[in-house]
Short mmCIF file of C-alpha atoms in Angstrom, two decimals:
data_model
loop_
_atom_site.label_atom_id
_atom_site.label_comp_id
_atom_site.label_asym_id
_atom_site.label_seq_id
_atom_site.Cartn_x
_atom_site.Cartn_y
_atom_site.Cartn_z
CA MET A 1 145.73 112.05 108.60
CA THR A 2 143.69 109.48 106.96
CA THR A 3 139.94 110.39 106.77
CA VAL A 4 137.25 108.00 105.57
CA HIS A 5 133.87 109.02 104.08
CA ALA A 6 131.06 106.19 104.76
CA SER A 7 127.57 106.29 103.76
CA ALA A 8 124.64 103.81 103.63
CA PRO A 9 121.04 104.13 102.45
CA GLY A 10 117.84 104.03 104.32
CA LYS A 11 115.19 101.42 103.50
CA PHE A 12 111.49 100.88 103.41
CA VAL A 13 109.66 97.68 103.34
CA ILE A 14 107.49 97.34 100.33
CA LEU A 15 105.82 94.09 101.38
CA GLY A 16 105.88 91.47 104.26
CA GLU A 17 106.22 93.42 107.38
CA HIS A 18 104.96 91.63 110.65
CA ALA A 19 104.53 88.39 108.66
CA VAL A 20 108.37 88.08 108.36
CA VAL A 21 108.68 87.57 112.08
CA TYR A 22 107.02 84.21 111.34
CA GLY A 23 109.20 83.16 108.54
CA LYS A 24 107.12 84.61 105.71
CA PRO A 25 108.65 86.47 102.74
CA ALA A 26 109.57 90.16 102.84
CA ILE A 27 110.93 92.77 100.58
CA ALA A 28 112.94 95.78 101.41
CA LEU A 29 114.09 98.45 99.02
CA ALA A 30 116.93 100.68 99.53
CA MET A 31 116.34 104.31 98.82
CA ASP A 32 118.13 107.46 97.98
CA MET A 33 118.11 108.98 101.36
CA ARG A 34 121.59 108.31 103.18
CA PHE A 35 123.24 108.34 106.36
CA SER A 36 126.90 109.67 105.75
CA MET A 37 129.84 110.52 108.00
CA ARG A 38 133.53 111.43 107.86
CA ALA A 39 135.76 109.77 110.26
CA HIS A 40 139.42 109.61 111.37
CA ILE A 41 141.44 108.07 114.31
CA ASN A 42 141.71 110.56 117.08
CA ASP A 43 143.10 111.01 120.58
CA ASP A 44 139.59 110.32 122.01
CA PHE A 45 136.05 109.75 120.80
CA LYS A 46 134.37 112.70 119.35
CA ILE A 47 131.15 113.25 117.36
CA ASN A 48 130.56 116.46 115.63
CA GLY A 49 133.54 118.02 117.59
CA ALA A 50 131.86 117.31 120.95
CA PRO A 51 133.30 114.47 123.34
CA ALA A 52 131.27 111.17 122.70
CA ASN A 53 128.82 110.35 125.52
CA SER A 54 125.58 108.40 126.03
CA TYR A 55 123.56 111.22 124.57
CA ASN A 56 125.19 111.57 121.36
CA MET A 57 126.79 108.06 120.73
CA SER A 58 124.16 105.32 120.03
CA PRO A 59 124.38 101.96 121.68
CA HIS A 60 124.96 100.59 117.95
CA MET A 61 128.27 102.75 117.62
CA ARG A 62 129.35 101.79 121.07
CA TYR A 63 128.89 97.90 120.22
CA ILE A 64 130.98 98.39 116.92
CA SER A 65 133.65 100.36 118.82
CA GLU A 66 133.94 97.73 121.59
CA LEU A 67 134.17 95.07 118.83
CA HIS A 68 137.25 96.86 117.39
CA GLY A 69 139.12 97.53 120.51
CA ASN A 70 137.68 101.03 121.33
CA THR A 71 140.13 102.75 119.09
CA PRO A 72 139.14 106.48 119.53
CA ILE A 73 137.58 107.93 116.48
CA SER A 74 136.42 111.23 115.64
CA ILE A 75 133.18 111.43 113.39
CA TYR A 76 131.38 114.27 111.66
CA ILE A 77 127.85 113.22 110.60
CA GLU A 78 126.93 114.96 107.16
CA GLU A 79 123.52 113.49 106.39
CA ARG A 80 120.78 111.75 108.52
CA ILE A 81 117.68 109.89 107.94
CA PRO A 82 114.49 110.63 110.06
CA SER A 83 114.85 108.51 113.01
CA GLY A 84 111.98 106.34 114.62
CA SER A 85 110.10 106.44 111.33
CA GLY A 86 110.72 102.90 110.02
CA LEU A 87 113.07 104.04 107.45
CA GLY A 88 116.05 102.09 108.56
CA SER A 89 118.00 105.03 110.14
CA SER A 90 119.70 103.03 112.83
CA ALA A 91 120.66 100.22 110.18
CA ALA A 92 122.16 102.84 107.88
CA LEU A 93 124.21 104.43 110.74
CA SER A 94 125.35 100.94 111.89
CA ASN A 95 126.48 100.08 108.32
CA ALA A 96 128.22 103.54 107.75
CA TYR A 97 129.82 103.50 111.00
CA SER A 98 130.99 99.78 110.74
CA ALA A 99 132.38 100.54 107.13
CA ALA A 100 134.35 103.54 108.50
CA VAL A 101 135.89 101.81 111.53
CA ARG A 102 136.86 98.73 109.36
CA MET A 103 138.38 100.92 106.67
CA LEU A 104 140.39 102.81 109.44
CA LYS A 105 141.53 99.50 111.02
CA HIS A 106 142.55 97.94 107.57
CA LEU A 107 139.77 95.32 107.84
CA PRO A 108 137.60 93.84 105.01
CA THR A 109 134.82 96.29 103.91
CA ASP A 110 132.80 93.87 101.84
CA LYS A 111 129.12 94.24 102.08
CA GLU A 112 128.49 90.94 103.90
CA SER A 113 131.03 91.70 106.67
CA ILE A 114 129.40 95.23 107.27
CA ALA A 115 125.80 93.73 107.08
CA ARG A 116 126.68 91.01 109.57
CA GLU A 117 128.39 93.41 112.05
CA ALA A 118 125.60 96.08 111.59
CA PHE A 119 122.91 93.34 112.39
CA GLN A 120 124.86 92.32 115.46
CA ALA A 121 124.91 95.93 116.53
CA GLU A 122 121.14 96.39 115.95
CA PHE A 123 120.39 93.13 117.79
CA ASN A 124 122.61 94.16 120.64
CA ALA A 125 120.81 97.58 120.89
CA GLN A 126 117.19 96.26 120.49
CA GLY A 127 117.36 92.74 121.85
CA ARG A 128 115.47 91.38 118.80
CA GLY A 129 114.94 91.93 115.21
CA SER A 130 115.69 90.59 111.77
CA PRO A 131 118.56 91.35 109.56
CA MET A 132 116.26 92.93 107.01
CA ASP A 133 117.09 96.62 107.52
CA THR A 134 120.77 96.20 107.94
CA SER A 135 121.08 93.84 104.85
CA ALA A 136 118.92 96.14 102.66
CA SER A 137 121.09 99.08 103.52
CA ALA A 138 124.28 97.24 103.12
CA GLN A 139 123.43 95.63 99.82
CA GLY A 140 121.39 98.50 98.20
CA GLY A 141 118.94 97.95 95.49
CA GLY A 142 116.46 95.50 96.80
CA ILE A 143 116.51 92.38 98.85
CA ALA A 144 114.18 89.50 99.83
CA LEU A 145 113.95 87.35 102.96
CA ASN A 146 112.65 83.98 103.12
CA VAL A 147 111.90 83.52 99.32
CA PRO A 148 112.92 80.98 96.91
CA TYR A 149 115.88 82.27 95.00
CA LYS A 150 118.24 81.28 92.22
CA ASP A 151 121.91 80.53 93.52
CA GLU A 152 123.22 83.51 91.65
CA ASP A 153 120.84 85.78 93.71
CA PHE A 154 121.69 84.41 97.22
CA LEU A 155 123.67 86.96 99.22
CA TRP A 156 124.13 85.53 102.81
CA ARG A 157 122.43 83.63 105.48
CA ILE A 158 122.30 85.04 109.00
CA GLU A 159 121.54 83.00 112.18
CA LYS A 160 120.82 84.18 115.65
CA GLY A 161 119.75 81.63 118.21
CA ASP A 162 117.36 79.22 116.75
CA ARG A 163 116.46 81.53 114.04
CA ALA A 164 117.95 81.89 110.52
CA TRP A 165 117.28 84.29 107.55
CA ASP A 166 118.32 83.47 103.71
CA ILE A 167 118.73 86.99 102.18
CA SER A 168 118.82 87.26 98.37
CA LYS A 169 119.10 90.35 96.05
CA ILE A 170 116.36 91.38 93.55
CA ASP A 171 116.72 93.39 90.59
CA VAL A 172 114.44 96.40 91.13
CA PRO A 173 113.66 98.58 88.10
CA LYS A 174 113.84 102.39 88.58
CA MET A 175 110.54 103.47 90.34
CA THR A 176 109.46 106.57 92.16
CA PHE A 177 107.84 106.38 95.59
CA VAL A 178 106.72 109.03 98.09
CA ILE A 179 107.25 108.36 101.71
CA GLY A 180 104.67 110.09 104.16
CA ASN A 181 105.72 110.54 107.65
CA THR A 182 103.01 110.82 110.14
CA GLY A 183 105.24 112.22 112.80
CA VAL A 184 103.99 109.73 115.18
CA LYS A 185 106.61 107.56 116.82
CA ALA A 186 105.46 104.12 117.80
CA PRO A 187 107.98 101.56 119.19
CA THR A 188 108.24 98.47 117.37
CA GLY A 189 108.37 96.10 120.17
CA PRO A 190 104.73 96.47 121.35
CA LEU A 191 103.35 96.25 117.92
CA VAL A 192 105.14 92.92 117.22
CA GLU A 193 103.91 91.68 120.55
CA LYS A 194 100.30 92.75 119.71
CA VAL A 195 100.34 90.84 116.50
CA ARG A 196 101.87 87.79 118.35
CA LYS A 197 99.04 87.58 120.79
CA TYR A 198 96.42 88.21 118.08
CA LYS A 199 97.96 85.34 115.97
CA ASP A 200 98.46 82.89 118.89
CA SER A 201 94.81 83.19 119.93
CA ASN A 202 93.07 83.39 116.65
CA THR A 203 93.05 81.38 113.51
CA PHE A 204 91.67 84.26 111.46
CA ALA A 205 94.94 86.31 112.39
CA ARG A 206 96.92 83.29 111.42
CA GLY A 207 95.28 83.36 108.00
CA ILE A 208 96.11 87.01 107.62
CA VAL A 209 99.81 86.49 108.14
CA ASP A 210 99.77 83.42 105.65
CA GLU A 211 98.08 85.91 103.17
CA ILE A 212 100.58 88.61 103.69
CA GLY A 213 103.15 86.03 102.77
CA THR A 214 101.30 85.01 99.47
CA VAL A 215 100.87 88.79 98.55
CA THR A 216 104.68 89.30 99.08
CA LEU A 217 105.64 86.40 96.55
CA GLU A 218 103.20 87.90 94.00
CA GLY A 219 104.73 91.45 94.65
CA MET A 220 108.14 89.97 93.84
CA ASP A 221 106.98 88.61 90.49
CA ALA A 222 105.46 92.16 89.87
CA ILE A 223 108.91 93.84 90.47
CA LYS A 224 110.66 91.41 88.26
CA LYS A 225 108.13 92.14 85.36
CA ASN A 226 108.28 95.81 86.17
CA ASP A 227 104.38 95.62 86.46
CA ARG A 228 103.54 98.87 88.45
CA VAL A 229 99.84 98.36 88.36
CA LYS A 230 99.99 94.92 89.99
CA LEU A 231 102.60 95.90 92.57
CA GLY A 232 100.48 98.98 93.56
CA SER A 233 97.38 96.97 93.88
CA LEU A 234 99.28 94.32 95.95
CA MET A 235 100.61 97.24 98.36
CA THR A 236 97.21 98.58 98.78
CA TYR A 237 95.77 95.08 99.59
CA ASP A 238 98.61 94.64 102.00
CA HIS A 239 97.79 97.78 103.89
CA LYS A 240 94.30 96.46 104.27
CA LEU A 241 95.67 93.08 105.68
CA LEU A 242 98.05 94.87 108.13
CA SER A 243 95.07 97.25 109.29
CA ILE A 244 93.14 94.02 110.18
CA LEU A 245 96.05 92.96 112.28
CA GLY A 246 95.72 96.19 114.11
CA VAL A 247 99.06 97.75 113.21
CA SER A 248 97.76 100.80 111.12
CA CYS A 249 96.43 104.04 112.82
CA PRO A 250 94.22 106.93 111.89
CA GLN A 251 97.01 109.11 110.72
CA LEU A 252 98.51 106.26 108.44
CA ASN A 253 95.13 105.62 106.89
CA LYS A 254 94.64 109.18 106.26
CA LEU A 255 97.96 109.54 104.33
CA VAL A 256 97.24 106.29 102.54
CA GLU A 257 93.74 107.56 101.19
CA ALA A 258 95.14 110.80 100.31
CA ALA A 259 97.78 109.20 98.18
CA LEU A 260 95.76 106.75 96.45
CA PRO A 261 94.11 109.03 93.84
CA TYR A 262 97.62 109.71 92.42
CA SER A 263 99.28 106.36 92.98
CA TYR A 264 99.40 102.69 91.64
CA GLY A 265 99.03 101.80 95.36
CA ALA A 266 99.99 102.93 98.80
CA LYS A 267 100.45 101.23 102.24
CA LEU A 268 102.10 101.73 105.80
CA THR A 269 105.82 100.64 105.81
CA GLY A 270 107.71 99.26 108.86
CA SER A 271 106.11 98.19 112.12
CA GLY A 272 103.23 100.66 111.86
CA GLY A 273 101.25 102.45 114.70
CA GLY A 274 102.71 105.51 113.38
CA GLY A 275 105.90 106.28 111.45
CA CYS A 276 105.57 106.13 107.63
CA MET A 277 103.39 105.01 104.63
CA VAL A 278 104.72 104.68 101.10
CA ALA A 279 103.06 105.22 97.72
CA LEU A 280 104.15 104.00 94.24
CA THR A 281 103.54 106.69 91.79
CA ASP A 282 104.37 108.42 88.60
CA LYS A 283 102.96 111.66 89.96
CA PRO A 284 105.10 112.22 92.91
CA GLU A 285 104.53 116.05 93.31
CA LYS A 286 100.91 115.39 93.36
CA VAL A 287 101.22 112.67 95.98
CA ALA A 288 103.60 114.81 98.07
CA GLU A 289 101.11 117.80 97.94
CA ALA A 290 98.28 115.45 99.07
CA ILE A 291 100.37 114.18 102.09
CA SER A 292 101.33 117.64 103.02
CA LEU A 293 97.69 118.80 102.91
CA HIS A 294 96.77 115.83 105.31
CA GLY A 295 99.31 116.56 108.00
CA GLY A 296 102.30 114.38 106.81
CA THR A 297 105.78 115.05 105.87
CA PRO A 298 106.49 113.79 102.20
CA TYR A 299 109.94 112.67 100.86
CA ILE A 300 110.15 111.80 97.16
CA VAL A 301 112.57 108.82 96.79
CA LYS A 302 113.75 106.61 93.98
CA SER A 303 114.64 102.81 94.24
CA GLY A 304 118.01 101.43 93.04
CA ALA A 305 120.15 103.20 95.73
CA PRO A 306 123.54 101.70 95.96
CA GLY A 307 124.42 100.08 99.18
CA VAL A 308 127.02 100.82 101.84
CA GLN A 309 129.84 102.87 100.42
CA VAL A 310 133.32 103.77 101.91
CA GLU A 311 136.36 105.52 100.59
CA VAL A 312 139.60 106.85 101.99
CA LYS A 313 140.24 110.61 101.84
CA THR A 314 143.98 111.32 102.76
CA LYS A 315 145.00 114.64 103.80
CA HIS A 316 148.90 115.44 103.91
CA LYS A 317 150.24 117.61 106.48
CA HIS A 318 152.80 119.95 105.31
#
């Protein structure tokens, strides 16, 4: 029996969320929290030993299964990423599952093929979205959307309807971050819609979206120069801009404020309204303690995580 082991990292947005919807730049980093699974072809679909059904099989997995002829696969999930927290859990699941199925079906398992398939699964499940999460998880390290790039940094272009995204890789130095999870789950859709309405009716809001784009480009330069002080200050400024757009919340603001005395900078990450914040720091234990004291769940993570990985583990029957 051929068993494959597949995994993909979670991600966090370091700069550019919400503005990326309007073609502005965004930067996402893969982190060393992973979604991993073992999988083999089986007589029927099973997840962790139980028959697959609408409760334990996500729409992302169903889409990828249908794409590959519904070959029955048994999977055992080994590691998860907290869901509904803006850390790319569904993107990591989609990448890992795509990689596993493709390996079992003897199809190409290059990062671009997996990233495209995972994005289609995400889009199919949610009816909207950008390929930021799936591309960051597939590629690993760091990616940028909608930025000027050198040819050697270009990864792939993904199109959907009348929209297109140019995705390039960025070299990210080893940095330590602390993610703070508020535990508040906030669906992305209504927050995106809230920003759209504000932007469409208000020139001030349009200016804020433009400013987030400018901050993101400055942040890219700071990452390339490994300038943590500059990057941190841009993160904190970006949080203020996102707060003006109305996508922060009291719990996020509380965790950001708690982290700042021990950090270069801190901000919400993802769509906001709840979910997580992130702090760039050289004192991760201090930041984690401050987040815990203020009601959050901290995760200490490092940048530079590898992207989607898949390998065959063959067992011989005697």
